[in-house]
Short mmCIF file of C-alpha atoms and ligand atoms in Angstrom, two decimals:
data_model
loop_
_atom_site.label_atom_id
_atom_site.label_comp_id
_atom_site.label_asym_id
_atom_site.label_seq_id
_atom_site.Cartn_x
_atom_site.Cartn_y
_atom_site.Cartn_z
CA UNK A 1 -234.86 129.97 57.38
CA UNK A 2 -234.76 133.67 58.33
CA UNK A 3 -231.15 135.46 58.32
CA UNK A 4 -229.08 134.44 61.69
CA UNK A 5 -231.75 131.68 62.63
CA UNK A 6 -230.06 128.47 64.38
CA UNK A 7 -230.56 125.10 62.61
CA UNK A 8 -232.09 122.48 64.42
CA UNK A 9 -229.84 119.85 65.56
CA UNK A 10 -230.47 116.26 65.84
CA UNK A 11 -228.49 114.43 68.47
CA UNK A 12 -228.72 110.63 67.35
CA UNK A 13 -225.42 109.48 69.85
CA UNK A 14 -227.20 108.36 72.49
CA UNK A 15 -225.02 105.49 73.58
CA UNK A 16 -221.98 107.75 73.80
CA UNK A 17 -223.95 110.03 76.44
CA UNK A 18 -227.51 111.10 77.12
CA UNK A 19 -229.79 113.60 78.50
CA UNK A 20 -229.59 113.87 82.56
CA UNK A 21 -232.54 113.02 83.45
CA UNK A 22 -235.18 115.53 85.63
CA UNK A 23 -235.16 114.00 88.52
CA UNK A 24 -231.47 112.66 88.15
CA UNK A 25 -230.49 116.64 88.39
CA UNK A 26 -232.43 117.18 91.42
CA UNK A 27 -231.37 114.84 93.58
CA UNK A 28 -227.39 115.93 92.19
CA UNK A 29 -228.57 119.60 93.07
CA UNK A 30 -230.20 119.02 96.48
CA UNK A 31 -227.17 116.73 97.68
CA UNK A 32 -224.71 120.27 96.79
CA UNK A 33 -226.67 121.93 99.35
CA UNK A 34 -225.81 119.83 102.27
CA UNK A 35 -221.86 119.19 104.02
CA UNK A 36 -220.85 116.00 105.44
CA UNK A 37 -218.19 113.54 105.05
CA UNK A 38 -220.27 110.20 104.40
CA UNK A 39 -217.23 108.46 106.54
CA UNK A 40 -216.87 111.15 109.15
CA UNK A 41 -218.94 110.10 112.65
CA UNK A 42 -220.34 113.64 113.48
CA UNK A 43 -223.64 114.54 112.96
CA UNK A 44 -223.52 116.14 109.30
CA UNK A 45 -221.22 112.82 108.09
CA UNK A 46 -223.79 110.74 109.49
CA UNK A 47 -226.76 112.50 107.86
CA UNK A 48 -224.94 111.92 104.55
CA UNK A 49 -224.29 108.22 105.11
CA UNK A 50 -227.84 107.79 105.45
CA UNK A 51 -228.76 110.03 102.46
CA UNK A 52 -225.79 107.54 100.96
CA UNK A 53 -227.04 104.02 101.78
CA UNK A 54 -230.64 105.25 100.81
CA UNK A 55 -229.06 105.76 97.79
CA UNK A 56 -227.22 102.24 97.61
CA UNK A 57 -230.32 100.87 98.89
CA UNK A 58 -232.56 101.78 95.97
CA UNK A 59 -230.04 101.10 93.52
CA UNK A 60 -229.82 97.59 94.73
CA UNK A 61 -233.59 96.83 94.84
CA UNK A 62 -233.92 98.37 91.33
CA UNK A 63 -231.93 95.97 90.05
CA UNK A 64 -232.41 92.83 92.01
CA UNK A 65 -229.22 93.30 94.20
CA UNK A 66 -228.32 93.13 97.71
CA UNK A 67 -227.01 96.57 98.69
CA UNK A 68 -224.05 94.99 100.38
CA UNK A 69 -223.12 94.07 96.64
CA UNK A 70 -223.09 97.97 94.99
CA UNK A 71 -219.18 99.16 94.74
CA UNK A 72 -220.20 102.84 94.26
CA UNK A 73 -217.59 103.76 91.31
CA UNK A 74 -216.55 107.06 88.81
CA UNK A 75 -218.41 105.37 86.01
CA UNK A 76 -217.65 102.44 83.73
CA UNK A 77 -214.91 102.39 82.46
CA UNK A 78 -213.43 102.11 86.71
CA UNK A 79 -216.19 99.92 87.69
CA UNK A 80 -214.60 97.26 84.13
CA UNK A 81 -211.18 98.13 85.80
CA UNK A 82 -211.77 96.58 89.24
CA UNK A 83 -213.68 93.55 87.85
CA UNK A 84 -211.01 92.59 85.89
CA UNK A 85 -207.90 93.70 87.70
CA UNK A 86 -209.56 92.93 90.83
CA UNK A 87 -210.48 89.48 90.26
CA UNK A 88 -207.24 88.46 88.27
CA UNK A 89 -204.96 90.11 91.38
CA UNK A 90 -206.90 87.66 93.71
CA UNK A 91 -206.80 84.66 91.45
CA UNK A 92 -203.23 85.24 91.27
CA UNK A 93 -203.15 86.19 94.78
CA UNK A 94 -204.73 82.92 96.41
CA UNK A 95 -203.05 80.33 94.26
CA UNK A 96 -199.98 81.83 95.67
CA UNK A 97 -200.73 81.24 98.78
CA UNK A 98 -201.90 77.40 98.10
CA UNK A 99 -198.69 76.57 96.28
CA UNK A 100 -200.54 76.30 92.88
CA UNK A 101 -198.42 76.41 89.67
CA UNK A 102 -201.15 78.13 87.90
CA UNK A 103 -199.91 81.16 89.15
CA UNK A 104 -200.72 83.53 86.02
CA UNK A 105 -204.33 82.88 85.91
CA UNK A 106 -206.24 83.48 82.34
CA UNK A 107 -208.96 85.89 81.50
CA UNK A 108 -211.72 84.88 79.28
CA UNK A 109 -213.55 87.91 77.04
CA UNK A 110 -215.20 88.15 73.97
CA UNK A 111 -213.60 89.48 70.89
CA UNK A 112 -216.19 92.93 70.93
CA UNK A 113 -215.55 94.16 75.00
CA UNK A 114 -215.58 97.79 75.26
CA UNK A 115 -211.87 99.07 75.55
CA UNK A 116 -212.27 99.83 79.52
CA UNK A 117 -212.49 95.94 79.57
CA UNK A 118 -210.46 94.96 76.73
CA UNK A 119 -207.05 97.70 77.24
CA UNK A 120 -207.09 96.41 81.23
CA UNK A 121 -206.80 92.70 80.21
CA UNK A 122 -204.25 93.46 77.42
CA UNK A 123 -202.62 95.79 80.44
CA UNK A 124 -202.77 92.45 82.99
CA UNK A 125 -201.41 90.47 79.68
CA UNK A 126 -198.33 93.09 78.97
CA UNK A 127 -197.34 93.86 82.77
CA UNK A 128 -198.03 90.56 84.72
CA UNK A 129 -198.48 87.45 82.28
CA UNK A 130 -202.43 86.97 82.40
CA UNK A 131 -203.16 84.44 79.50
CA UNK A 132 -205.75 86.59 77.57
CA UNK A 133 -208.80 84.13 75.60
CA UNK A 134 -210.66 85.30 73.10
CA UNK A 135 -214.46 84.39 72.41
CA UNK A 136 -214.84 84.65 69.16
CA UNK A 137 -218.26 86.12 67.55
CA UNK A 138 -220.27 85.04 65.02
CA UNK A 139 -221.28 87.09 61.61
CA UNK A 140 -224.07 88.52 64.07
CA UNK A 141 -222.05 89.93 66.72
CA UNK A 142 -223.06 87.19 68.93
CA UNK A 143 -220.48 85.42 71.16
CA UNK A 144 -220.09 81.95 70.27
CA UNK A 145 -221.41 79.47 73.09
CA UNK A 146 -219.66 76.47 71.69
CA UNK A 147 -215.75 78.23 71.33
CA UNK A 148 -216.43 78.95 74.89
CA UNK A 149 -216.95 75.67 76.52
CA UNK A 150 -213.76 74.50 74.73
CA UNK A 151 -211.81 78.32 75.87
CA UNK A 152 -212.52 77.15 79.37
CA UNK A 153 -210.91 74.09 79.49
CA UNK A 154 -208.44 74.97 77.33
CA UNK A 155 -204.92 74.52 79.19
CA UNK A 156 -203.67 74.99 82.84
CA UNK A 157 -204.24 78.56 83.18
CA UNK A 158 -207.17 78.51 84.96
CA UNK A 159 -209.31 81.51 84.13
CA UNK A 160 -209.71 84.04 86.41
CA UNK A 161 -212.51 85.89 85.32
CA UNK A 162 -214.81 85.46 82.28
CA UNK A 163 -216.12 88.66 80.68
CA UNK A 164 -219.23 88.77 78.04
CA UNK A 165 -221.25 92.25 77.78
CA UNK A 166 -224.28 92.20 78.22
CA UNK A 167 -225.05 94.08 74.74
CA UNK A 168 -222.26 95.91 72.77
CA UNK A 169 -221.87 99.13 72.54
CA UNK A 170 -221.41 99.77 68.38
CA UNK A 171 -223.98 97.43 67.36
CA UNK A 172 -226.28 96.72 69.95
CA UNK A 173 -226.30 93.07 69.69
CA UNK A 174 -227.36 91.47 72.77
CA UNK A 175 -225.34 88.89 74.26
CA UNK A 176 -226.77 85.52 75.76
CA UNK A 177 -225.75 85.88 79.56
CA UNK A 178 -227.60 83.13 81.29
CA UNK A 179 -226.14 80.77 78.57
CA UNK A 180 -222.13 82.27 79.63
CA UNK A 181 -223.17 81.84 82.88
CA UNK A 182 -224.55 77.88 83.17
CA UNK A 183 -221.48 77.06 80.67
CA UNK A 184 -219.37 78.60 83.23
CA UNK A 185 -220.88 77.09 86.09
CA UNK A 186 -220.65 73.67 83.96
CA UNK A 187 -217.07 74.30 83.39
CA UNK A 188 -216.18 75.23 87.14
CA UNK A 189 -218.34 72.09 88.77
CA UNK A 190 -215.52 69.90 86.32
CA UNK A 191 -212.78 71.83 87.24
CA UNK A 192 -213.42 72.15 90.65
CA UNK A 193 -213.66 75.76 91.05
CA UNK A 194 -215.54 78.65 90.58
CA UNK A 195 -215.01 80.88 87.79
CA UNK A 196 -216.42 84.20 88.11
CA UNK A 197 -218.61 85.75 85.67
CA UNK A 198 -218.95 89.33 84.79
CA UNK A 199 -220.92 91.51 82.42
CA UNK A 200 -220.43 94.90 81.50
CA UNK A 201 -224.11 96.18 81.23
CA UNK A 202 -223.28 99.81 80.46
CA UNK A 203 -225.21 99.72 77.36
CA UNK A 204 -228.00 97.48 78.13
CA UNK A 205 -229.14 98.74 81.74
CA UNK A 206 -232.69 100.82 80.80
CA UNK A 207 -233.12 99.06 77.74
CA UNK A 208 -233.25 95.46 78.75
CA UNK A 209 -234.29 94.03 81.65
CA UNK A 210 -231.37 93.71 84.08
CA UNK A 211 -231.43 92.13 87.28
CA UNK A 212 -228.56 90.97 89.15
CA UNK A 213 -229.81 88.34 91.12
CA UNK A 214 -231.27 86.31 87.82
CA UNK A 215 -228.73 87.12 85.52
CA UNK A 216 -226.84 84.88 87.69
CA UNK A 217 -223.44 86.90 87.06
CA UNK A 218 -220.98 87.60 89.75
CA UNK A 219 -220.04 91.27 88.54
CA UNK A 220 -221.96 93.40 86.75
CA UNK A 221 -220.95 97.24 85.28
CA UNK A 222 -223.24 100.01 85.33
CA UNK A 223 -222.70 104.00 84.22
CA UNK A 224 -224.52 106.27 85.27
CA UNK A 225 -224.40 108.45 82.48
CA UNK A 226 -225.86 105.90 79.92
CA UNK A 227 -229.17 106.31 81.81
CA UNK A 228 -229.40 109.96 82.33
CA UNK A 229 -227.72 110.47 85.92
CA UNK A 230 -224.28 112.98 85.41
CA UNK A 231 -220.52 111.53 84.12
CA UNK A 232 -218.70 110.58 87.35
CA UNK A 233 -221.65 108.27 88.68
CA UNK A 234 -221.55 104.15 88.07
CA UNK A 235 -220.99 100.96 89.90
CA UNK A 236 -219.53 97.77 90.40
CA UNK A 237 -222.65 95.33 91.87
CA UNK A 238 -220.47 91.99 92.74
CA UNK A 239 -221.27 89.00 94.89
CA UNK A 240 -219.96 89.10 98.34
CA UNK A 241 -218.00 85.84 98.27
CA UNK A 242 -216.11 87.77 94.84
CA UNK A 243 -212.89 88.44 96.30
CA UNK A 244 -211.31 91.73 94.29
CA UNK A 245 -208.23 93.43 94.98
CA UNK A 246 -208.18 97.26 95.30
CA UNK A 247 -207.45 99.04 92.07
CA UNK A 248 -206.85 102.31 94.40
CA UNK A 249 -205.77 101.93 97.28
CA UNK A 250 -206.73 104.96 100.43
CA UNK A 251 -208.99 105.23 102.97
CA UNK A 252 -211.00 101.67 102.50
CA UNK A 253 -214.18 102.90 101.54
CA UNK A 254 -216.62 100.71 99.65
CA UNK A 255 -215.55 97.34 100.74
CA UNK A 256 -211.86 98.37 100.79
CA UNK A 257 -212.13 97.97 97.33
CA UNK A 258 -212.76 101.54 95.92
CA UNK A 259 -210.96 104.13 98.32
CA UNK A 260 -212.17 107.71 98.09
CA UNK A 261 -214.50 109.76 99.80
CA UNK A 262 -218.11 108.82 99.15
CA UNK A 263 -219.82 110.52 96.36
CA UNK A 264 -223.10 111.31 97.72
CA UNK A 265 -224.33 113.70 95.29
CA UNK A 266 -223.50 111.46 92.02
CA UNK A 267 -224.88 107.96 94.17
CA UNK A 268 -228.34 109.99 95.07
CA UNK A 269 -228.10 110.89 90.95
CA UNK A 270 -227.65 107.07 90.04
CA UNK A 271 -230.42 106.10 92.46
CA UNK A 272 -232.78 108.14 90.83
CA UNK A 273 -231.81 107.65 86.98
CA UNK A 274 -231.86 103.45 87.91
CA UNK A 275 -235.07 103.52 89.39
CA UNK A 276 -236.66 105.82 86.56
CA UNK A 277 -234.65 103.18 83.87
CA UNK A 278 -235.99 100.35 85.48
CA UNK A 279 -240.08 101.67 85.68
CA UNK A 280 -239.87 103.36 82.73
CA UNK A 281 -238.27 100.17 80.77
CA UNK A 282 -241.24 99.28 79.07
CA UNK A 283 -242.60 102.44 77.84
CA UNK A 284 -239.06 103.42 76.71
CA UNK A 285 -238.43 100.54 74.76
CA UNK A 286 -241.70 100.70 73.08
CA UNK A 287 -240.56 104.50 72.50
CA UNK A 288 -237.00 103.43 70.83
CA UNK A 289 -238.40 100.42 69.24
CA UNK A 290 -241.06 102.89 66.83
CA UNK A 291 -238.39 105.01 65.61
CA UNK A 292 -235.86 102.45 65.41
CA UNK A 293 -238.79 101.02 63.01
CA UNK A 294 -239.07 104.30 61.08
CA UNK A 295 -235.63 104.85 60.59
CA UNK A 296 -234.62 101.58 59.46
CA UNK A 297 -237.59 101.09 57.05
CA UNK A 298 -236.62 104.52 55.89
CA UNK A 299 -233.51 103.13 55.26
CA UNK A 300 -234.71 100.05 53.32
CA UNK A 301 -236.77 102.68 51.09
CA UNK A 302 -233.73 104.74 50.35
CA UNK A 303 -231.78 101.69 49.53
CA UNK A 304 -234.71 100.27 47.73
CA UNK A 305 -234.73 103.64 45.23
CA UNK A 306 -230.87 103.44 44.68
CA UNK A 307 -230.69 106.80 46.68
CA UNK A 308 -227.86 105.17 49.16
CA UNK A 309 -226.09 102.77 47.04
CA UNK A 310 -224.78 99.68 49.34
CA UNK A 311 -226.12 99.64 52.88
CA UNK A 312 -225.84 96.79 55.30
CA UNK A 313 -227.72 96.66 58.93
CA UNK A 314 -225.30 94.63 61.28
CA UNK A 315 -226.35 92.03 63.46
CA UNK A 316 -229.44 89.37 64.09
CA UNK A 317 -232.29 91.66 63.62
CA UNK A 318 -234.25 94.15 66.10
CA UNK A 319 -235.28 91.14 68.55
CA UNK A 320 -231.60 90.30 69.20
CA UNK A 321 -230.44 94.53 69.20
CA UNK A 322 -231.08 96.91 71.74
CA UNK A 323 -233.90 98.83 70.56
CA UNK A 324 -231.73 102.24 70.73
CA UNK A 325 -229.21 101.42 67.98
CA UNK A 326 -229.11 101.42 64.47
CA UNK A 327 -225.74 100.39 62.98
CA UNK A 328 -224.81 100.22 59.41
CA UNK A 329 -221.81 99.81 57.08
CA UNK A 330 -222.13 101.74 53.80
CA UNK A 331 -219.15 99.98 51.42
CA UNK A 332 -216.78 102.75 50.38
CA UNK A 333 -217.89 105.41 52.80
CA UNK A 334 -215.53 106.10 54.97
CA UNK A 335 -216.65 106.72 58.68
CA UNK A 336 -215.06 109.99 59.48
CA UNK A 337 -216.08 111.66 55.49
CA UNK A 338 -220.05 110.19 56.71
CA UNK A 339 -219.43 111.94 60.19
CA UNK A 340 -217.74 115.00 59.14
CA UNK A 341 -220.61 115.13 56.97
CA UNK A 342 -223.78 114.17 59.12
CA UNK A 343 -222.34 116.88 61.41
CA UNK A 344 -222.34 119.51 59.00
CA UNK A 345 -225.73 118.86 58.04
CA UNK A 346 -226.87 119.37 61.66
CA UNK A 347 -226.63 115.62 62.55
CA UNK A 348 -224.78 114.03 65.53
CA UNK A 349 -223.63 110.55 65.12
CA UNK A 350 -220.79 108.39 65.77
CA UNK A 351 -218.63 105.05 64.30
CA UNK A 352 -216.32 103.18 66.68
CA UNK A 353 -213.71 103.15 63.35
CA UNK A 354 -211.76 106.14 64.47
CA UNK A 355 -209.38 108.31 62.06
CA UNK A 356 -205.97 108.28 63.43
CA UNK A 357 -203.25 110.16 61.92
CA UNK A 358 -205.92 110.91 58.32
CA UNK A 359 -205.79 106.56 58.46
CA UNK A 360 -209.33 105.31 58.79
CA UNK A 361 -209.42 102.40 61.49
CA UNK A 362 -211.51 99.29 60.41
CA UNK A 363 -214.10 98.51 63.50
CA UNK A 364 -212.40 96.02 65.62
CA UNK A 365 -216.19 94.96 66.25
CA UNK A 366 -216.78 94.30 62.76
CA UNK A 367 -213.35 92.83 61.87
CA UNK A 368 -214.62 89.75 64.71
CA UNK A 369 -217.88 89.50 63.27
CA UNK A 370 -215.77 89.15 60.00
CA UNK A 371 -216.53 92.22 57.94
CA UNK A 372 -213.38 92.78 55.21
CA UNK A 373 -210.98 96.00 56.77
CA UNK A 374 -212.49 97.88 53.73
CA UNK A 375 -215.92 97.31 55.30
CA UNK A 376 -215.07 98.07 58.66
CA UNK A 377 -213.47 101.66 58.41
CA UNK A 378 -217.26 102.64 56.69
CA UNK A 379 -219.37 102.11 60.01
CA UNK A 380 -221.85 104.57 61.15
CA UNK A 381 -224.07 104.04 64.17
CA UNK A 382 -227.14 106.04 65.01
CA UNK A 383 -228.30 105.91 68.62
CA UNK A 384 -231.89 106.78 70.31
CA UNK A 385 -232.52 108.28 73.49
CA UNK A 386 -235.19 109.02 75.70
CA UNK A 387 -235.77 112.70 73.93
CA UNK A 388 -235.61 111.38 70.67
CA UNK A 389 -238.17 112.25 68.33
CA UNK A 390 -239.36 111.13 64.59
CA UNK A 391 -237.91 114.87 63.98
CA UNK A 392 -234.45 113.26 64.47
CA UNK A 393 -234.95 110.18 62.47
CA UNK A 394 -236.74 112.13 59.37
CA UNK A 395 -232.75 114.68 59.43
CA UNK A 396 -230.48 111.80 59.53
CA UNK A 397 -233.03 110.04 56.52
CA UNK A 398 -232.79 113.67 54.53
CA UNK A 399 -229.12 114.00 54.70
CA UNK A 400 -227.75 110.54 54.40
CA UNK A 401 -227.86 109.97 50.62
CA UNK A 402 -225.95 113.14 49.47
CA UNK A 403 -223.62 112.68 52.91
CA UNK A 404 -222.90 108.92 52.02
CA UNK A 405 -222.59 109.72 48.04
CA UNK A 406 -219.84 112.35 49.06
CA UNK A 407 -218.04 109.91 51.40
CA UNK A 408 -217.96 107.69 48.37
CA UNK A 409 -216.29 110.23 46.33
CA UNK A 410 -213.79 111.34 49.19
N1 PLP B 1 -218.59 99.80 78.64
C1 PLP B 1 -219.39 100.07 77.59
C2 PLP B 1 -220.08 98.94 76.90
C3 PLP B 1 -219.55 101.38 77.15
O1 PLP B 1 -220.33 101.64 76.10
C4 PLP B 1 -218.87 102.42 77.84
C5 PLP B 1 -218.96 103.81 77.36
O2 PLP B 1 -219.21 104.07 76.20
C6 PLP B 1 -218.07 102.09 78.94
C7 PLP B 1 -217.97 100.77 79.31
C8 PLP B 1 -217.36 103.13 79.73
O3 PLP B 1 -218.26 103.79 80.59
P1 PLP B 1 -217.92 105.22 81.21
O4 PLP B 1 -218.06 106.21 80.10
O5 PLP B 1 -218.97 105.42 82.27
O6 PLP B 1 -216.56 105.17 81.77
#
């Protein structure tokens, strides 16, 4: 390398946030060059209600939805809020008004939810008495069909809500909706009610097929910046009969149930990053599943020559794993000494087992699917994107053995 040239960088964190896509930034920029108040009834407002429900409209038909059932949101992270705040407020709210004893209604969720779903249940458990049940996972990462059909019926606090992602966000592992859904639906004909179902489909939206309608869910997350539209764009899609009750509260936009002035610009970015995700799904997966291929087999062959000492691949195998993740534990690497490391040697990655106060956290992920704490503080997970290349997988295969072996020695 020539004196003052840059290093290349290879950006393998896909999953935390990705490229904006071409066409994503164009519709954001073309949207800044117009005024108008979606809400306001003058001409300009008007112009940008119809530039809006265009908007809502394709994002709907992308993904097998009616547009009456897109909550446009901030992101994630809100759009996990309102389906579980939402729907536990009007659980609690309607038995109320029935005279039903079950007035602190449970939430069902599996034991690996992101923390936007996982910190508001714990909030509804701490602050207003929701009964919180876990789904357990099994050494996979897969939720565990059979714990849930016994969760369900378990005692009088009728669940409010039951929560299963639709692939999680460390490891990738995808999650068997349709199943959570007819066990549900099982569970509610018995009890004589109907149990809504969400999934938080941050992750898997572009890399799975995802429609709405045959999923079967009643609330689904979405983000746009998972899929290359800007931070700030997302959405709740949820069944009409779903009744939620306003996180924010203001001037009863979408539905009533998400108050604040219509973002036009990010909803025109989100329609055009969903439809690209949804006809580009095949030829992207086929993209991520060839260096997924090359990267793990490169790490087999490192392994294999005792260049990487221990290294375990989590989960069921690439069938069951979203073709953008690769996510390992190296025994006695720490995550932040791999990171600090990776980074130095010009690669991005990420581990969900964050350092707090110089304390390695274990991977509350792997701690469910039953990894030892020792285990699950030396996590590292690689993510692809759309602009990956084999350039990126060959960096991350160069530096890992001398990263890892200093990790062990930290
Ligand atoms: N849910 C999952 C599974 C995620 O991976 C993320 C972000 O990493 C979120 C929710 C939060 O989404 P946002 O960043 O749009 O708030």
């Amino acid at each position: 390398m020539s004196a003052g040239a840059v290093a290349a960088r290879h950006y393998l964190d896909h999953a935390a946030t990705t490229d904006v896509r071409p066409e994503a930034a164009a519709a954001f920029a073309d949207e800044l060059a117009h005024t108008g108040n979606a809400a306001s009834s003058h001409a300009a407002g008007r112009a940008a209600r119809s530039r809006l429900e265009d908007a809502r409209e394709e994002i709907a038909a992308a993904l097998g939805a009616d547009p009456h059932e897109v909550v446009l949101t901030s992101g994630g992270t809100e759009a996990d809020n309102l389906a579980v705040k939402g729907a536990w407020f009007a659980a609690r709210d309607r038995r109320a008004s029935v005279g039903d004893p079950r007035l602190a209604p449970a939430i069902v969720l599996s034991a690996i939810e992101h923390d936007a779903i996982a910190k508001a249940a714990a909030w509804l458990a701490a602050s207003e008495g929701a009964t919180l049940r876990t789904l357990p996972v099994t050494g996979e990462g897969i939720v565990d069909l059979d714990a849930l059909s016994a969760l369900l019926g378990a005692d009088d606090a009728l669940p409010a809500l039951v929560t299963v992602m639709l692939a999680n966000n460390e490891t990738g592992v995808i999650q068997p909706i349709p199943e959570v859904v007819e066990a549900v639906r099982a569970a509610s004909e018995s009890l004589g009610t109907r149990i809504p179902v969400h999934t938080d489909a941050v992750q898997a939206l572009g890399k799975v097929d995802v429609d709405f309608g045959r999923l079967g869910v009643d609330a689904l997350s979405l983000s746009g910046h998972k899929i290359g539209a800007p931070v700030g764009s997302g959405a709740l899609l949820v069944r009409r009969d779903v009744a939620l009750v306003p996180v924010e509260h203001g001037g009863g936009q979408e539905r009533s149930v998400r108050s604040g002035t219509l973002p036009v610009a990010q909803a025109r970015a989100l329609a055009a990053a969903v439809r690209a995700a949804v006809a580009e799904l095949e030829a992207h997966v086929a993209h991520l599943a060839e260096l997924r291929a090359r990267l793990v087999h490169g790490l087999e062959r490192l392994a294999k020559n005792g260049e990487l000492g221990e290294v375990r691949i989590t989960g069921p195998g690439p069938d069951g794993t979203l073709a953008s993740h690769v996510h390992l534990v190296l025994p006695g690497a720490h995550a932040e000494a791999l990171l600090v490391g990776l980074d130095l040697a010009g690669v991005d990655a990420s581990s969900a087992s964050a350092c707090h106060a110089g304390v390695q956290q274990p991977s509350g992920v792997l701690l469910a699917m039953g990894y030892p704490p020792d285990d699950a503080r030396c996590a590292l997970r690689l993510t692809l994107g759309r602009t990956s290349t084999e350039a990126d997988v060959d960096a991350v295969l160069a530096a890992l053995p001398a990263v890892a072996a200093a990790a062990r020695r930290h």
